[in-house]
């Protein structure tokens, strides 16, 4: 996959950066880890691409997804860091009747990390997707064990990702506009990630939710 590295510093829309609030002085020896708050923009910084652009709470570019409109290989999605290094490659599982996906480390094509399946049963209408570890992780540490459950409504940008002991490890929320500022639509939202998981894993799940529940938007990646 050919990578193009835009000038991240000059490309960041200032309206997408969270306002930095004053922080009270801490007189304790140590403070507990804080969640990572990301702003997700469902748009590529490259004019001839479709994808995602993700910023931290200071407006710095963190993650990118750039898929060329005229690419002959649309069967995979690559999540990159700000420099264009591949973090995860997401591929649809072949010969599967259900909406199943596989997440690989970097650009490798063997030993996948996760299998992600769209929830299709009517018994639990809140559930969106099930994430299974293929290398052994989570509290139980066993291979092929369900490690994450995603619930909520992606269309409304209101989702929660739980781990295998039902802790909230990540959330998708609508991004609220600052008083008198820009009004954000569904293409701009917040991803709040707890210290228990890597933010890049949570972002990979956002990409998969877009594939499963993107609603046939013109910006949804086609295969």
Coordinates of N, CA and C in Angstrom, one line a residue:
X1 N 0.8 -1.2 0.0 CA 0.0 0.0 0.0 C 0.9 1.2 0.0
X2 N 0.7 2.1 -1.0 CA 1.5 3.3 -1.1 C 1.1 4.3 0.0
X3 N 2.0 4.9 0.7 CA 1.7 5.8 1.8 C 2.2 7.2 1.4
X4 N 1.3 8.2 1.7 CA 1.7 9.6 1.5 C 1.6 10.2 2.9
X5 N 2.6 11.0 3.2 CA 2.8 11.6 4.5 C 2.5 13.1 4.5
X6 N 1.2 13.5 4.8 CA 0.9 14.9 4.8 C 1.6 15.6 5.9
X7 N 1.7 16.9 5.8 CA 2.2 17.8 6.9 C 1.2 17.8 8.0
X8 N 1.4 17.0 9.0 CA 0.4 16.9 10.1 C 0.2 18.3 10.8
X9 N 1.2 19.0 11.0 CA 1.1 20.3 11.8 C 0.2 21.3 11.1
X10 N 0.3 21.4 9.7 CA -0.4 22.4 9.0 C -1.8 21.9 8.6
X11 N -2.1 20.6 8.7 CA -3.4 20.1 8.3 C -4.4 20.0 9.3
X12 N -4.1 20.2 10.6 CA -5.0 20.0 11.7 C -6.0 21.1 11.8
X13 N -7.3 20.8 11.6 CA -8.4 21.9 11.8 C -8.4 22.3 13.3
X14 N -8.2 23.5 13.6 CA -8.2 23.9 15.0 C -9.5 23.7 15.7
X15 N -10.6 23.7 15.0 CA -11.9 23.5 15.6 C -12.1 22.1 16.2
X16 N -11.3 21.1 15.7 CA -11.4 19.8 16.2 C -10.7 19.5 17.5
X17 N -9.8 20.4 17.8 CA -9.0 20.2 19.1 C -9.8 20.5 20.3
X18 N -9.8 19.7 21.3 CA -10.5 20.0 22.5 C -9.9 21.2 23.2
X19 N -10.7 22.0 23.9 CA -10.2 23.1 24.6 C -9.5 22.5 25.8
X20 N -8.3 23.0 26.1 CA -7.5 22.6 27.2 C -7.9 23.3 28.4
X21 N -8.5 22.6 29.4 CA -9.0 23.2 30.6 C -7.9 23.3 31.7
X22 N -7.9 24.3 32.5 CA -6.9 24.4 33.6 C -7.0 23.2 34.5
X23 N -5.9 22.7 34.9 CA -5.8 21.6 35.7 C -5.4 22.0 37.2
X24 N -6.1 21.5 38.2 CA -5.8 21.8 39.5 C -4.4 21.2 39.9
X25 N -3.7 21.9 40.8 CA -2.4 21.5 41.3 C -2.6 20.2 42.1
X26 N -1.8 19.2 41.8 CA -1.8 18.0 42.5 C -0.7 17.9 43.5
X27 N -1.0 17.7 44.8 CA 0.0 17.6 45.9 C 0.2 16.2 46.3
X28 N -0.4 15.2 45.6 CA -0.1 13.8 45.9 C 1.1 13.3 45.2
X29 N 1.6 12.2 45.7 CA 2.8 11.6 45.1 C 2.6 11.1 43.7
X30 N 1.4 10.5 43.5 CA 1.1 10.0 42.1 C -0.4 10.0 41.9
X31 N -0.8 10.2 40.7 CA -2.2 10.2 40.3 C -2.5 9.0 39.5
X32 N -3.7 8.5 39.5 CA -4.1 7.4 38.7 C -4.1 7.7 37.2
X33 N -3.8 6.7 36.4 CA -3.8 7.0 34.9 C -5.1 7.6 34.4
X34 N -5.1 8.5 33.6 CA -6.3 9.2 33.0 C -6.6 8.6 31.7
X35 N -7.9 8.6 31.3 CA -8.3 8.1 30.0 C -7.7 9.0 28.9
X36 N -7.6 8.4 27.7 CA -7.1 9.1 26.5 C -8.4 9.6 25.8
X37 N -8.4 10.9 25.5 CA -9.6 11.4 24.8 C -9.1 11.8 23.4
X38 N -9.7 11.2 22.4 CA -9.4 11.5 21.0 C -10.6 12.0 20.2
X39 N -10.3 12.9 19.3 CA -11.3 13.4 18.4 C -11.1 12.7 17.0
X40 N -12.2 12.0 16.6 CA -12.2 11.2 15.4 C -12.9 12.0 14.3
X41 N -12.3 12.2 13.2 CA -12.9 12.9 12.0 C -13.0 11.9 10.9
X42 N -14.2 11.6 10.4 CA -14.4 10.6 9.4 C -14.1 11.2 8.0
X43 N -12.8 11.5 7.9 CA -12.4 12.1 6.6 C -10.9 11.9 6.5
X44 N -10.3 11.6 5.3 CA -8.9 11.6 5.1 C -8.4 13.0 4.9
X45 N -7.1 13.2 5.3 CA -6.5 14.5 5.0 C -6.0 14.6 3.5
X46 N -6.1 13.5 2.8 CA -5.7 13.5 1.4 C -6.9 13.6 0.5
X47 N -6.8 14.5 -0.5 CA -8.0 14.9 -1.2 C -8.6 13.7 -2.0
X48 N -7.8 12.8 -2.4 CA -8.3 11.7 -3.3 C -8.4 10.4 -2.5
X49 N -8.6 10.5 -1.2 CA -8.8 9.3 -0.3 C -10.0 9.4 0.6
X50 N -10.4 8.2 1.1 CA -11.5 8.1 2.0 C -10.8 7.6 3.3
X51 N -11.4 7.9 4.5 CA -10.8 7.3 5.7 C -11.1 8.0 6.9
X52 N -10.2 8.0 7.9 CA -10.3 8.7 9.2 C -9.1 9.5 9.5
X53 N -9.3 10.6 10.3 CA -8.2 11.3 10.8 C -8.5 11.5 12.3
X54 N -7.5 11.2 13.1 CA -7.7 11.2 14.6 C -6.7 12.1 15.3
X55 N -7.2 13.0 16.2 CA -6.4 13.9 16.9 C -6.4 13.7 18.4
X56 N -5.4 14.1 19.1 CA -5.4 14.0 20.6 C -6.1 15.3 21.1
X57 N -6.1 15.4 22.5 CA -6.8 16.6 23.1 C -6.1 17.9 22.9
X58 N -4.9 17.8 22.3 CA -4.1 19.1 22.1 C -4.1 19.4 20.6
X59 N -4.8 18.6 19.8 CA -4.9 18.9 18.4 C -3.8 18.2 17.5
X60 N -3.0 17.3 18.1 CA -1.9 16.7 17.4 C -2.5 15.5 16.7
X61 N -2.0 15.3 15.4 CA -2.4 14.1 14.7 C -1.9 12.8 15.3
X62 N -2.8 11.8 15.5 CA -2.4 10.6 16.2 C -2.5 9.4 15.2
X63 N -3.7 9.2 14.6 CA -3.9 8.1 13.7 C -4.5 8.6 12.4
X64 N -4.3 7.7 11.3 CA -4.8 8.0 10.0 C -5.3 6.7 9.3
X65 N -6.3 6.9 8.5 CA -6.7 5.9 7.6 C -6.9 6.5 6.2
X66 N -6.1 6.2 5.2 CA -6.2 6.8 3.9 C -6.4 5.7 2.9
X67 N -7.6 5.6 2.3 CA -7.9 4.6 1.3 C -8.2 5.4 0.0
X68 N -7.4 5.1 -1.0 CA -7.6 5.7 -2.3 C -8.9 5.3 -3.0
X69 N -9.6 6.3 -3.5 CA -10.9 6.0 -4.2 C -10.7 5.0 -5.4
X70 N -9.6 5.2 -6.1 CA -9.4 4.3 -7.3 C -8.5 3.1 -7.0
X71 N -8.3 2.8 -5.8 CA -7.4 1.6 -5.4 C -8.0 0.3 -6.0
X72 N -7.2 -0.5 -6.5 CA -7.6 -1.8 -7.0 C -7.8 -2.8 -5.9
X73 N -7.1 -2.5 -4.7 CA -7.2 -3.5 -3.6 C -8.0 -2.8 -2.5
X74 N -9.3 -3.0 -2.4 CA -10.1 -2.5 -1.4 C -10.5 -3.5 -0.4
X75 N -9.8 -4.6 -0.3 CA -10.2 -5.7 0.6 C -9.5 -5.6 1.9
X76 N -8.8 -4.5 2.2 CA -8.2 -4.3 3.5 C -8.1 -2.8 3.8
X77 N -8.1 -2.6 5.1 CA -8.0 -1.2 5.6 C -6.8 -1.2 6.6
X78 N -5.9 -0.2 6.4 CA -4.7 -0.1 7.3 C -4.8 1.1 8.2
X79 N -4.7 0.9 9.5 CA -4.7 2.0 10.5 C -3.2 2.3 10.7
X80 N -2.9 3.6 10.5 CA -1.5 4.1 10.5 C -1.4 5.1 11.7
X81 N -0.1 5.3 12.1 CA 0.1 6.4 13.1 C 0.3 7.7 12.3
X82 N 0.7 8.8 12.9 CA 0.8 10.1 12.3 C 1.9 10.1 11.2
X83 N 2.9 9.3 11.3 CA 4.0 9.2 10.4 C 3.7 8.3 9.2
X84 N 2.6 7.6 9.2 CA 2.3 6.6 8.1 C 2.8 5.2 8.4
X85 N 3.2 4.9 9.6 CA 3.6 3.5 9.9 C 2.4 2.7 10.2
X86 N 2.3 1.5 9.7 CA 1.1 0.6 9.8 C 1.1 0.1 11.2
X87 N -0.1 0.2 11.8 CA -0.3 -0.3 13.2 C -1.1 -1.6 13.1
X88 N -2.2 -1.6 12.4 CA -3.1 -2.7 12.2 C -3.6 -2.8 10.7
X89 N -3.7 -4.0 10.2 CA -4.4 -4.2 8.9 C -5.6 -5.0 9.2
X90 N -6.8 -4.5 8.7 CA -8.1 -5.1 8.9 C -8.6 -5.7 7.6
X91 N -8.9 -7.0 7.7 CA -9.3 -7.7 6.5 C -10.7 -8.4 6.7
X92 N -11.5 -8.3 5.7 CA -12.8 -9.1 5.8 C -12.5 -10.6 5.7
X93 N -13.1 -11.4 6.6 CA -12.9 -12.8 6.6 C -13.5 -13.4 5.4
X94 N -12.8 -14.1 4.5 CA -13.3 -14.7 3.3 C -14.1 -16.0 3.6
X95 N -15.0 -16.3 2.7 CA -15.9 -17.5 2.8 C -16.6 -17.5 4.1
X96 N -17.1 -16.4 4.5 CA -17.9 -16.4 5.8 C -19.3 -15.8 5.5
X97 N -20.3 -16.4 5.9 CA -21.7 -16.0 5.7 C -22.0 -14.7 6.5
X98 N -21.4 -14.6 7.7 CA -21.6 -13.5 8.6 C -20.6 -12.4 8.3
X99 N -20.9 -11.2 8.9 CA -20.0 -10.1 8.8 C -18.8 -10.2 9.7
X100 N -17.8 -10.9 9.3 CA -16.6 -11.3 10.1 C -15.4 -10.6 9.6
X101 N -14.5 -10.1 10.5 CA -13.3 -9.4 10.1 C -12.2 -9.9 11.0
X102 N -11.0 -9.7 10.5 CA -9.8 -10.2 11.2 C -8.8 -9.0 11.2
X103 N -8.2 -8.8 12.4 CA -7.2 -7.7 12.6 C -5.8 -8.3 12.8
X104 N -4.9 -7.8 12.0 CA -3.5 -8.2 12.0 C -2.6 -7.1 12.5
X105 N -1.5 -7.6 13.0 CA -0.5 -6.6 13.5 C 0.3 -6.0 12.3
X106 N 0.4 -4.7 12.3 CA 1.1 -4.1 11.2 C 0.5 -4.4 9.8
X107 N 1.4 -4.8 8.9 CA 0.9 -5.2 7.6 C 1.1 -6.7 7.3
X108 N 1.2 -7.5 8.4 CA 1.4 -8.9 8.3 C 0.1 -9.6 7.8
X109 N 0.3 -10.8 7.3 CA -0.9 -11.5 6.8 C -1.0 -12.9 7.5
X110 N -0.3 -13.0 8.5 CA -0.4 -14.3 9.3 C -0.5 -14.0 10.8
X111 N -0.9 -15.0 11.5 CA -1.1 -14.9 13.0 C -1.9 -13.6 13.4
X112 N -3.2 -13.6 13.0 CA -4.0 -12.5 13.4 C -4.1 -12.3 14.9
X113 N -4.4 -11.0 15.3 CA -4.6 -10.7 16.7 C -6.0 -10.9 17.1
X114 N -7.0 -10.4 16.4 CA -8.4 -10.4 16.8 C -9.3 -10.9 15.6
X115 N -10.4 -11.5 16.0 CA -11.5 -11.8 15.1 C -12.7 -11.0 15.6
X116 N -13.4 -10.2 14.7 CA -14.5 -9.4 15.1 C -15.7 -9.8 14.3
X117 N -16.8 -10.1 15.0 CA -18.0 -10.6 14.3 C -19.2 -9.6 14.7
X118 N -19.9 -9.3 13.6 CA -21.1 -8.4 13.8 C -22.2 -9.2 14.5
X119 N -22.8 -8.6 15.5 CA -23.9 -9.3 16.2 C -25.1 -9.3 15.4
X120 N -25.7 -10.5 15.3 CA -26.9 -10.7 14.4 C -28.1 -11.2 15.1
X121 N -28.0 -11.6 16.4 CA -29.1 -12.2 17.1 C -30.0 -11.1 17.7
X122 N -31.3 -11.4 17.8 CA -32.2 -10.4 18.3 C -32.4 -10.5 19.8
X123 N -31.7 -11.4 20.4 CA -31.8 -11.6 21.9 C -31.2 -10.5 22.7
X124 N -30.2 -9.9 22.1 CA -29.5 -8.7 22.8 C -29.4 -7.6 21.8
X125 N -30.4 -6.7 21.8 CA -30.5 -5.7 20.8 C -29.4 -4.6 21.0
X126 N -28.8 -4.6 22.2 CA -27.8 -3.5 22.4 C -26.5 -3.9 21.8
X127 N -26.2 -5.2 21.7 CA -24.9 -5.6 21.2 C -24.7 -5.3 19.7
X128 N -23.5 -4.8 19.4 CA -23.1 -4.5 18.1 C -22.1 -5.5 17.5
X129 N -21.1 -5.8 18.3 CA -20.0 -6.7 17.8 C -19.3 -7.4 18.9
X130 N -18.8 -8.6 18.6 CA -18.0 -9.4 19.5 C -16.6 -9.5 19.0
X131 N -15.7 -9.3 19.9 CA -14.2 -9.3 19.6 C -13.6 -10.5 20.3
X132 N -12.9 -11.3 19.6 CA -12.3 -12.5 20.1 C -10.8 -12.4 19.9
X133 N -10.0 -12.7 21.0 CA -8.6 -12.8 20.9 C -8.1 -14.0 20.2
X134 N -7.2 -13.9 19.3 CA -6.6 -15.1 18.6 C -5.2 -15.4 19.1
X135 N -4.7 -14.7 20.1 CA -3.4 -14.9 20.6 C -3.4 -15.1 22.1
X136 N -4.5 -15.0 22.7 CA -4.5 -15.2 24.2 C -4.3 -13.9 24.9
X137 N -5.4 -13.2 25.3 CA -5.3 -12.0 26.1 C -6.5 -11.8 26.9
X138 N -6.7 -10.7 27.6 CA -7.8 -10.5 28.4 C -7.6 -11.0 29.8
X139 N -8.6 -10.9 30.7 CA -8.4 -11.3 32.1 C -8.2 -12.8 32.2
X140 N -8.9 -13.5 31.3 CA -8.8 -15.0 31.4 C -7.6 -15.6 30.7
X141 N -7.0 -14.8 29.8 CA -5.7 -15.1 29.2 C -5.8 -16.3 28.2
X142 N -6.9 -16.7 27.8 CA -7.0 -17.9 26.9 C -7.2 -17.5 25.5
X143 N -6.6 -18.3 24.6 CA -6.8 -18.1 23.1 C -8.2 -18.4 22.7
X144 N -8.7 -17.6 21.7 CA -10.0 -17.8 21.1 C -11.1 -17.5 22.2
X145 N -10.8 -16.6 23.1 CA -11.7 -16.1 24.1 C -12.2 -14.8 23.8
X146 N -13.5 -14.5 24.1 CA -14.1 -13.2 23.8 C -13.5 -12.2 24.8
X147 N -12.9 -11.1 24.2 CA -12.2 -10.2 25.1 C -12.9 -8.8 25.1
X148 N -13.7 -8.5 24.1 CA -14.5 -7.3 24.1 C -15.9 -7.5 23.6
X149 N -16.8 -6.7 24.1 CA -18.2 -6.7 23.6 C -18.5 -5.2 23.4
X150 N -19.0 -4.9 22.2 CA -19.4 -3.5 21.9 C -20.9 -3.4 21.8
X151 N -21.4 -2.4 22.6 CA -22.8 -2.2 22.6 C -23.2 -0.7 22.4
X152 N -24.4 -0.5 22.0 CA -24.9 0.9 21.8 C -25.4 1.1 20.4
X153 N -25.2 2.3 19.9 CA -25.7 2.7 18.6 C -24.6 3.5 17.9
X154 N -24.0 2.9 16.9 CA -23.0 3.6 16.2 C -23.5 4.8 15.3
X155 N -24.7 4.6 14.8 CA -25.4 5.6 14.0 C -25.6 6.9 14.9
X156 N -25.8 6.7 16.2 CA -25.9 7.9 17.0 C -24.6 8.3 17.7
X157 N -23.6 7.6 17.4 CA -22.3 7.8 18.0 C -22.3 7.7 19.5
X158 N -22.9 6.6 19.9 CA -23.1 6.3 21.4 C -22.8 4.9 21.6
X159 N -21.6 4.5 21.8 CA -21.2 3.1 22.0 C -20.3 2.9 23.2
X160 N -20.3 1.7 23.8 CA -19.4 1.4 24.9 C -18.8 0.0 24.5
X161 N -17.5 0.0 24.8 CA -16.7 -1.3 24.6 C -16.4 -1.8 26.0
X162 N -16.8 -3.0 26.3 CA -16.6 -3.7 27.5 C -15.5 -4.8 27.3
X163 N -14.7 -5.0 28.4 CA -13.8 -6.1 28.3 C -14.4 -7.4 28.8
X164 N -13.7 -8.4 29.0 CA -14.3 -9.7 29.4 C -14.7 -9.8 30.8
X165 N -14.5 -8.8 31.6 CA -15.0 -8.7 33.0 C -16.0 -7.5 33.1
X166 N -16.5 -7.1 32.0 CA -17.5 -6.0 31.9 C -17.0 -4.7 32.5
X167 N -15.8 -4.4 32.3 CA -15.3 -3.0 32.6 C -15.4 -2.2 31.3
X168 N -15.8 -0.9 31.4 CA -15.9 0.0 30.3 C -14.4 0.4 29.9
X169 N -14.0 0.0 28.8 CA -12.6 0.3 28.4 C -12.6 1.3 27.3
X170 N -13.7 1.6 26.6 CA -13.7 2.6 25.6 C -15.1 3.0 25.3
X171 N -15.3 4.3 24.9 CA -16.6 4.8 24.6 C -16.5 5.7 23.4
X172 N -17.6 5.7 22.6 CA -17.8 6.6 21.5 C -18.9 7.6 21.9
X173 N -18.6 8.9 21.8 CA -19.6 9.9 22.1 C -19.6 11.0 21.1
X174 N -20.8 11.6 21.0 CA -20.9 12.8 20.1 C -20.0 13.9 20.7
X175 N -19.4 14.6 19.8 CA -18.5 15.8 20.2 C -19.4 17.0 20.3
X176 N -19.4 17.6 21.5 CA -20.2 18.7 21.7 C -19.5 20.0 21.3
X177 N -20.2 20.9 20.7 CA -19.6 22.1 20.2 C -19.4 23.1 21.4
X178 N -18.3 23.8 21.4 CA -18.1 24.9 22.4 C -19.1 26.0 22.1
X179 N -19.5 26.6 23.2 CA -20.5 27.7 23.0 C -20.1 28.7 22.0
X180 N -20.9 29.0 21.0 CA -20.6 29.9 19.9 C -19.6 29.4 18.9
X181 N -19.3 28.1 19.0 CA -18.3 27.6 18.0 C -18.9 26.8 17.0
X182 N -18.1 25.9 16.4 CA -18.6 25.0 15.3 C -19.6 24.0 15.8
X183 N -20.6 23.7 15.0 CA -21.5 22.6 15.3 C -21.1 21.4 14.6
X184 N -20.8 20.3 15.3 CA -20.3 19.1 14.7 C -21.4 18.1 14.3
X185 N -21.3 17.5 13.2 CA -22.2 16.4 12.8 C -21.7 15.1 13.2
X186 N -22.2 14.0 12.6 CA -21.8 12.7 13.0 C -20.5 12.3 12.5
X187 N -19.9 13.1 11.6 CA -18.5 12.7 11.0 C -17.4 13.1 12.0
X188 N -17.8 13.9 13.1 CA -16.8 14.2 14.1 C -17.3 13.8 15.4
X189 N -16.5 12.9 16.1 CA -17.0 12.4 17.4 C -15.8 12.1 18.3
X190 N -16.1 11.8 19.5 CA -15.0 11.6 20.5 C -14.8 10.1 20.8
X191 N -13.6 9.7 21.0 CA -13.3 8.3 21.4 C -12.5 8.4 22.7
X192 N -13.1 7.9 23.8 CA -12.6 8.0 25.1 C -12.1 6.6 25.5
X193 N -10.8 6.4 25.7 CA -10.2 5.1 25.9 C -9.5 5.1 27.3
X194 N -9.9 4.1 28.1 CA -9.4 3.9 29.4 C -8.0 3.3 29.4
X195 N -7.2 3.4 30.5 CA -5.8 2.9 30.5 C -5.7 1.4 30.3
X196 N -6.8 0.6 30.4 CA -6.7 -0.8 30.3 C -6.4 -1.3 28.9
X197 N -6.6 -0.5 27.9 CA -6.3 -1.0 26.5 C -5.6 0.1 25.8
X198 N -4.9 -0.3 24.7 CA -4.2 0.7 23.9 C -5.2 1.4 23.0
X199 N -5.1 2.7 22.9 CA -6.0 3.5 22.1 C -6.1 3.1 20.6
X200 N -5.0 2.5 20.1 CA -5.0 2.1 18.7 C -5.9 0.9 18.5
X201 N -6.1 0.0 19.5 CA -7.0 -1.1 19.4 C -8.4 -0.6 19.4
X202 N -8.7 0.4 20.3 CA -10.1 1.0 20.3 C -10.4 1.7 18.9
X203 N -9.4 2.3 18.3 CA -9.6 3.0 17.0 C -9.8 1.9 15.9
X204 N -9.2 0.8 16.0 CA -9.4 -0.3 15.0 C -10.9 -0.8 15.1
X205 N -11.4 -0.8 16.3 CA -12.8 -1.2 16.5 C -13.7 -0.1 15.9
X206 N -13.4 1.2 16.0 CA -14.2 2.2 15.4 C -14.3 2.0 13.9
X207 N -13.1 1.6 13.3 CA -13.1 1.4 11.8 C -14.0 0.2 11.5
X208 N -14.0 -0.8 12.3 CA -14.9 -2.0 12.0 C -16.4 -1.6 12.2
X209 N -16.7 -0.8 13.2 CA -18.1 -0.4 13.4 C -18.5 0.4 12.1
X210 N -17.7 1.2 11.6 CA -18.0 2.0 10.4 C -18.3 1.0 9.2
X211 N -17.6 -0.1 9.1 CA -17.8 -1.1 8.1 C -19.1 -1.8 8.3
X212 N -19.4 -2.1 9.5 CA -20.6 -2.9 9.8 C -21.9 -2.1 9.8
X213 N -21.8 -0.8 10.3 CA -23.0 0.0 10.6 C -22.9 1.4 9.9
X214 N -22.1 1.5 8.9 CA -21.9 2.8 8.2 C -23.1 3.3 7.5
X215 N -24.1 2.4 7.2 CA -25.4 2.7 6.7 C -25.4 3.0 5.2
X216 N -24.3 2.5 4.5 CA -24.3 2.8 3.0 C -23.9 4.2 2.6
X217 N -23.3 4.9 3.5 CA -22.9 6.3 3.2 C -21.9 6.3 2.1
X218 N -21.8 7.3 1.3 CA -20.9 7.4 0.2 C -19.5 7.4 0.7
X219 N -19.3 7.7 2.0 CA -17.9 7.7 2.5 C -17.5 6.3 3.1
X220 N -18.5 5.4 3.1 CA -18.2 4.1 3.7 C -17.3 3.4 2.7
X221 N -16.2 2.7 3.2 CA -15.3 2.0 2.3 C -16.0 0.8 1.6
X222 N -15.9 0.7 0.3 CA -16.5 -0.4 -0.5 C -15.5 -1.4 -0.8
X223 N -16.0 -2.7 -1.0 CA -15.2 -3.8 -1.3 C -15.7 -4.5 -2.5

